Tab-separated table of C-alpha atoms and ligand atoms in Angstrom:
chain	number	residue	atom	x	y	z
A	1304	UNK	CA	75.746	125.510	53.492
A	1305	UNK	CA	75.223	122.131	53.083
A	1306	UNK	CA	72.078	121.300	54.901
A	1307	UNK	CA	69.365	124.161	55.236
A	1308	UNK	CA	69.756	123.967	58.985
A	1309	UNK	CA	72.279	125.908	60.724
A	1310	UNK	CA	72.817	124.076	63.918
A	1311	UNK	CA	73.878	125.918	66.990
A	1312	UNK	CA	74.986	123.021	69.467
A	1313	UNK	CA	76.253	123.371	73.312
A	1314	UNK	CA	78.929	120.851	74.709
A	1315	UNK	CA	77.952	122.154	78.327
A	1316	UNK	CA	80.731	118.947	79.053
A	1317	UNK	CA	80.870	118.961	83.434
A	1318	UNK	CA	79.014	122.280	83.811
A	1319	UNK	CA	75.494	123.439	85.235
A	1320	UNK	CA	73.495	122.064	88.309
A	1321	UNK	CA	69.425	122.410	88.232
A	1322	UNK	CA	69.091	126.350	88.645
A	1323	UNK	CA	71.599	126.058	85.131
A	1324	UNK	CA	68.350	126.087	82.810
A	1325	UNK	CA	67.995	129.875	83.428
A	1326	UNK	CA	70.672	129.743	80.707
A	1327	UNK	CA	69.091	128.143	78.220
A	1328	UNK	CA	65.585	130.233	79.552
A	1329	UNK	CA	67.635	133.342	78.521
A	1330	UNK	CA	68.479	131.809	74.999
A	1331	UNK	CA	65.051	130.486	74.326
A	1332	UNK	CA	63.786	134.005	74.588
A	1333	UNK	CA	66.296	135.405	72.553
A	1334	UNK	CA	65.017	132.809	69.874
A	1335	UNK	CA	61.594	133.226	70.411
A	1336	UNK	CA	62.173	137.377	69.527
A	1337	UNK	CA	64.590	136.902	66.548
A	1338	UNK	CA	61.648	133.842	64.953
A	1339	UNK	CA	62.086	135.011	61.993
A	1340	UNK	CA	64.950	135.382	61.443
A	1341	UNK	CA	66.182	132.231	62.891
A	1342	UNK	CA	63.562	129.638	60.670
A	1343	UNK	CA	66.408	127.647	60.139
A	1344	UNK	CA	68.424	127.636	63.226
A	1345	UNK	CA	68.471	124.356	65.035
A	1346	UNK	CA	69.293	125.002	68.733
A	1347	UNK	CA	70.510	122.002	71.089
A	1348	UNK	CA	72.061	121.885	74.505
A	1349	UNK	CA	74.065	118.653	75.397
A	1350	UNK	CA	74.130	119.163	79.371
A	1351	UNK	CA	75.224	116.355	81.580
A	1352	UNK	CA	73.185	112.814	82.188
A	1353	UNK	CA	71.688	114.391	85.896
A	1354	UNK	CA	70.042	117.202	83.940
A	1355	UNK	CA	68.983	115.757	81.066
A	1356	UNK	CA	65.123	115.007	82.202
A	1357	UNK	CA	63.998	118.367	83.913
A	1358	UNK	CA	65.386	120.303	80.922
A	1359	UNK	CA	63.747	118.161	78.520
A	1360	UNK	CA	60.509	118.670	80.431
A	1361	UNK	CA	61.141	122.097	80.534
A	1362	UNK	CA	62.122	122.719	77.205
A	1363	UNK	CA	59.237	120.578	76.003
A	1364	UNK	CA	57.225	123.537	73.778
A	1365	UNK	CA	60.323	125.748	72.941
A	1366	UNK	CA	62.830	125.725	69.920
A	1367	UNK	CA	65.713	124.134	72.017
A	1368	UNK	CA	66.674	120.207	72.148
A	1369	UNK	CA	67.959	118.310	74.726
A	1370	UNK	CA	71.287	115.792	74.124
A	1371	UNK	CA	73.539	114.035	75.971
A	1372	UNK	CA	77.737	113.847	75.627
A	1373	UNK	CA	78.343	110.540	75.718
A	1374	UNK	CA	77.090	106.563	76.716
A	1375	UNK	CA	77.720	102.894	77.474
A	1376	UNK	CA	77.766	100.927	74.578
A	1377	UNK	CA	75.644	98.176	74.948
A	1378	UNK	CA	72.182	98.659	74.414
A	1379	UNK	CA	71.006	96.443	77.502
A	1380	UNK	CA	71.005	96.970	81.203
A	1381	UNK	CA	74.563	94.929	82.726
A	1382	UNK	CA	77.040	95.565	85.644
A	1383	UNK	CA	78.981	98.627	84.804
A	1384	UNK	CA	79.247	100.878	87.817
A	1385	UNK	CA	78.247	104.585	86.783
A	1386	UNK	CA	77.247	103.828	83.413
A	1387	UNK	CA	74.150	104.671	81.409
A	1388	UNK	CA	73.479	103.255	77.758
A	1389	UNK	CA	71.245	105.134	74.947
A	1390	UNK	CA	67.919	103.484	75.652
A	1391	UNK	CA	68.342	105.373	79.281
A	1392	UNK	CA	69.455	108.481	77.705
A	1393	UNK	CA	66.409	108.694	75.294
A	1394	UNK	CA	64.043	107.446	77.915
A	1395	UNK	CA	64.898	110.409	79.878
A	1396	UNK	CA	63.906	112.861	76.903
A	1397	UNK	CA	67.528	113.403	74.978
A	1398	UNK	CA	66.798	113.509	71.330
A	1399	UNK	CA	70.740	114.128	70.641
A	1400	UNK	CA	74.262	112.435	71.565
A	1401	UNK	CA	77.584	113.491	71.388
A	1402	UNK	CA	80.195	110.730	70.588
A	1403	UNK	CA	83.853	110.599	69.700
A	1404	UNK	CA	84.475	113.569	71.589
A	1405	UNK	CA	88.581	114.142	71.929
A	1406	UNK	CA	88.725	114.243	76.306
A	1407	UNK	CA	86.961	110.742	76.112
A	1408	UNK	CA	89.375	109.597	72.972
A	1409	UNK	CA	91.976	110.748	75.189
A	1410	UNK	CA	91.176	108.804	78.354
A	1411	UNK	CA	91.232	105.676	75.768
A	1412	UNK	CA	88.124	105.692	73.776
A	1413	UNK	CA	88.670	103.726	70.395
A	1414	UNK	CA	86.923	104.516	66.963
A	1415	UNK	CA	85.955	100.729	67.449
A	1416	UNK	CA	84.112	101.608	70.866
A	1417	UNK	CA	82.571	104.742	69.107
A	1418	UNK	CA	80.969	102.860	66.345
A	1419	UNK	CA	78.982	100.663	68.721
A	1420	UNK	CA	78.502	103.252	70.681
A	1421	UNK	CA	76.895	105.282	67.588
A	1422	UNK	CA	75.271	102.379	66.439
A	1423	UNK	CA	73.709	101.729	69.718
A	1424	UNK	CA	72.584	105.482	69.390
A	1425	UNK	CA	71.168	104.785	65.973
A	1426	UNK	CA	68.715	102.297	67.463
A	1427	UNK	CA	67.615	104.138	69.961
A	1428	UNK	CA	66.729	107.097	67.588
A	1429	UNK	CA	69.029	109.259	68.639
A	1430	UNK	CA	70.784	111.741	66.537
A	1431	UNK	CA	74.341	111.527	66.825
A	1432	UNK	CA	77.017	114.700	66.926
A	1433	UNK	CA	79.789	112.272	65.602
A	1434	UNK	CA	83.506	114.131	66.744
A	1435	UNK	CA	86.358	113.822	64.441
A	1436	UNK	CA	89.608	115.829	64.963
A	1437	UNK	CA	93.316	115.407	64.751
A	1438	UNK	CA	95.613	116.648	67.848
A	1439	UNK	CA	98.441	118.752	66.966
A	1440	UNK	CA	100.940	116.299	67.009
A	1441	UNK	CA	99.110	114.245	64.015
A	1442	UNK	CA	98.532	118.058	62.315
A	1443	UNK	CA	102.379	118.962	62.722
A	1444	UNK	CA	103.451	115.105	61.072
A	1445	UNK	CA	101.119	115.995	57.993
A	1446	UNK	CA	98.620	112.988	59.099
A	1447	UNK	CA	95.433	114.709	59.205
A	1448	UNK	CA	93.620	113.571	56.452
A	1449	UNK	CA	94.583	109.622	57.194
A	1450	UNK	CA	93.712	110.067	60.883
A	1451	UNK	CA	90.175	111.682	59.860
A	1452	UNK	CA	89.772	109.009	56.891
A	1453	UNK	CA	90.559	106.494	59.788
A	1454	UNK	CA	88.326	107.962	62.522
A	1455	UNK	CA	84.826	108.022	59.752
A	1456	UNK	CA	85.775	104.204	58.410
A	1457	UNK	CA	85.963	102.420	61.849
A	1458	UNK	CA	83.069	105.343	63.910
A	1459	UNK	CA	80.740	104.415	61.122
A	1460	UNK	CA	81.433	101.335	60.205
A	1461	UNK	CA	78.143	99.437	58.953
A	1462	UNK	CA	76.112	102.451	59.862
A	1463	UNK	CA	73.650	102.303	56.647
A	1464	UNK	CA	73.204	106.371	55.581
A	1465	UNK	CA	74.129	109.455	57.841
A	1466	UNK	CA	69.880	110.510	58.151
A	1467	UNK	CA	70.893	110.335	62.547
A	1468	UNK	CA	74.613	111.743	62.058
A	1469	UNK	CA	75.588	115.135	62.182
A	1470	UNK	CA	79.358	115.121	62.089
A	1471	UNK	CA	81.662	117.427	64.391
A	1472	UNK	CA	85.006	118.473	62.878
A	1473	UNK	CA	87.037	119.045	65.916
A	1474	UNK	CA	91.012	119.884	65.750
A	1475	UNK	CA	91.674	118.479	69.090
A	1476	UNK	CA	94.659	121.773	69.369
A	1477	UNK	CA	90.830	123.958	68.927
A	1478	UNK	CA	89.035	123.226	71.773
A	1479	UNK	CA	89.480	125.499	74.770
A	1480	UNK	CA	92.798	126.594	73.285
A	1481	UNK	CA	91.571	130.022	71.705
A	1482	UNK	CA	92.799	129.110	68.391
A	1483	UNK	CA	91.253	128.082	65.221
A	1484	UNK	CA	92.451	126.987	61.968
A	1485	UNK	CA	92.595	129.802	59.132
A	1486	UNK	CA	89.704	129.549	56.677
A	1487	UNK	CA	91.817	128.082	53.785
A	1488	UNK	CA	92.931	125.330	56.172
A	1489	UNK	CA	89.566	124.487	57.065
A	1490	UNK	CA	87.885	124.909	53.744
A	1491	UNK	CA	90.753	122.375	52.734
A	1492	UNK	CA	89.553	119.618	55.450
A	1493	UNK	CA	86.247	120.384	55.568
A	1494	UNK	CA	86.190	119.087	51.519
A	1495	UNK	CA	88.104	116.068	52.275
A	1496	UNK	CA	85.676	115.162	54.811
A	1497	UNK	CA	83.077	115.930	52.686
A	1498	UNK	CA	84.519	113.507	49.700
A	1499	UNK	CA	85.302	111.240	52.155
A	1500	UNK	CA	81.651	110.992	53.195
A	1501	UNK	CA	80.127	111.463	50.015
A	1502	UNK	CA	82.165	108.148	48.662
A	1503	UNK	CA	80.696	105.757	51.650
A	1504	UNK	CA	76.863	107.602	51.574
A	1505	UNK	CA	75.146	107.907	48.916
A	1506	UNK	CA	72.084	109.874	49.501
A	1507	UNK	CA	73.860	113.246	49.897
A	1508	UNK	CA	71.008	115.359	51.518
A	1509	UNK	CA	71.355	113.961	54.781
A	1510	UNK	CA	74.819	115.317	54.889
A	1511	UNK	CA	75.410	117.789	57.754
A	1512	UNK	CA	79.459	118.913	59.020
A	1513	UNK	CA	79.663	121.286	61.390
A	1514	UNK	CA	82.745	122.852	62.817
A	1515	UNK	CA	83.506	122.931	66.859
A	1516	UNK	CA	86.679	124.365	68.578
A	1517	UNK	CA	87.427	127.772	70.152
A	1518	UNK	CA	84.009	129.027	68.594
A	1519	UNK	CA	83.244	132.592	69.903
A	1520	UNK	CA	81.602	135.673	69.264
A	1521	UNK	CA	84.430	137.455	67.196
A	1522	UNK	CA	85.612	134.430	64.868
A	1523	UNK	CA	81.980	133.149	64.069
A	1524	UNK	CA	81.693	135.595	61.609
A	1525	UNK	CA	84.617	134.237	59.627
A	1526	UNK	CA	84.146	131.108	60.607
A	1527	UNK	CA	80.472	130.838	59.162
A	1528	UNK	CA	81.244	132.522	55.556
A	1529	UNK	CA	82.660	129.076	54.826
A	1530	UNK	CA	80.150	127.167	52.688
A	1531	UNK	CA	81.082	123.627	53.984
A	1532	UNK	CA	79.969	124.207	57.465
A	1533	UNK	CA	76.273	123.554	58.982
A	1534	UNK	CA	76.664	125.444	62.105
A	1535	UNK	CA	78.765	124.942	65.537
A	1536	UNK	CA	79.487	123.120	68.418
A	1537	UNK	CA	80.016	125.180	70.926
A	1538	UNK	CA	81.843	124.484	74.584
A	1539	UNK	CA	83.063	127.369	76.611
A	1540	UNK	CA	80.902	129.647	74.890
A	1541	UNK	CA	77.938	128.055	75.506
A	1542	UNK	CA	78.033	128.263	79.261
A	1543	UNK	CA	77.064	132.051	79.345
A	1544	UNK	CA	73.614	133.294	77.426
A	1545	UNK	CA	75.189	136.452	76.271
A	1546	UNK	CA	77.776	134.473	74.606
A	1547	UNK	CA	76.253	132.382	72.921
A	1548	UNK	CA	73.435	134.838	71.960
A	1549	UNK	CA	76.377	137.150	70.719
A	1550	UNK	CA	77.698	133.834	68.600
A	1551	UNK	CA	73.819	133.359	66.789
A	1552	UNK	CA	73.927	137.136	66.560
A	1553	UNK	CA	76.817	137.659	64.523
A	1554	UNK	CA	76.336	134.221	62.495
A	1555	UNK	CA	75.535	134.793	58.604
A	1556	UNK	CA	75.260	138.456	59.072
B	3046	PGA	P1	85.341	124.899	73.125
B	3046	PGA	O1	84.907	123.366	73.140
B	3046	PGA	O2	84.308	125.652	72.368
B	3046	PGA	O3	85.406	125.302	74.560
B	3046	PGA	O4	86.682	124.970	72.454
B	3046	PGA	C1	84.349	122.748	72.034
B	3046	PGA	C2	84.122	121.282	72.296
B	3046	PGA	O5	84.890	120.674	73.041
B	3046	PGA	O6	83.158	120.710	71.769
């Protein structure tokens, strides 16, 4: 591990209306039995913008956090239709943000867009789940490494140490495809990444990679043997209680 926390994280992405938070109700009872157990598990649900402020009321006194998935950049209120920037996020009780994630890279987010977007984060004191990955096109030319090295230069460009940063390794060919990398292959990226950010950030105990992608109940097991990895984020999975109890259940066993 590298961070004592093992972070269990839910990319709920379009899912869930109001009578949704029975699923997390379900979870946070699961939690409350298993206490011990569980001293170190950090549990977070990124649900969409709408839901954000009755679960966060909710949720208020129990061991689950509240985040969003993504946000305008500027930091100011302005004329863009259907937006909503960080300061509105955290006003409405989100403590966490997903950014970078691959379906908004793919409708034409830049790592130029994500820094201010993660910067914007920063200064609202939000924690950011920074999302790298490579798509299988980039894997299959032999380019991961320079697409990764190019995605954590220009996303965190100026940002000062990685204290609000929890970064996501994503393979883009992961998420909701059912497959995930072998262990070796992982291990291998997950320690580039981790040089990578060691060389820019100095003050190493803030460092915190976790690994997202296909994450389920029968490949956590392998998945969280490797010692690069701080816990999950977790899509599909996370939509059903008994899933993603199953996932925390079989995690470090
Ligand atoms: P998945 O999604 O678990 O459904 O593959 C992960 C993600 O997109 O964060």
């Amino acid at each position: 591990m590298t961070n004592k926390y093992r972070y269990f994280i839910g990319n709920w992405k379009m899912f869930g209306d109001f009578s949704s938070l029975k699923i997390i109700n379900s979870i946070n009872n699961y939690i409350k039995i298993s206490k011990t157990k569980s001293k170190y598990n950090r549990v977070i649900f990124c649900v969409p913008n709408i839901l954000i402020n009755h679960f966060s009321n909710k949720l208020n006194k129990s061991n689950i956090s509240i985040g969003a998935q993504n946000c305008h950049q500027l930091n100011d209120y302005g004329p863009y239709t259907g937006s909503i920037n960080s300061k509105m996020i955290k006003s409405a009780g989100a403590k966490f943000l997903i950014l970078g994630h691959s379906e908004n890279r793919r409708e034409g987010e830049t790592d130029s867009l994500i820094n201010k977007k993660i910067r914007s984060a920063i200064k609202n004191d939000l924690t950011v789940i920074f999302c790298i990955g490579e798509t299988l096109k980039q894997k299959g030319k032999n380019t991961t490494n320079k697409i990764l090295s190019k995605q954590i230069e220009t996303g965190l460009k100026k940002i000062k140490n990685l204290q609000k940063i929890i970064v996501a390794y994503e393979p883009v060919w992961s998420i909701g495809t059912g497959i995930i990398p072998r262990n070796k292959e992982l291990i291998k990226t997950l320690s580039f990444i981790r040089n990578k950010l060691n060389k820019s950030f100095k003050n190493k105990s803030f460092l915190r990679i976790i690994y997202g992608g296909s994450v389920n109940s029968k490949n956590i097991g392998a998945l969280s043997t490797i010692p690069d990895i701080s816990g999950f984020l977790i899509g599909g999975a996370s939509t059903s209680a008994k899933k993603f109890i199953d996932i925390m259940k079989n995690c470090y066993m």
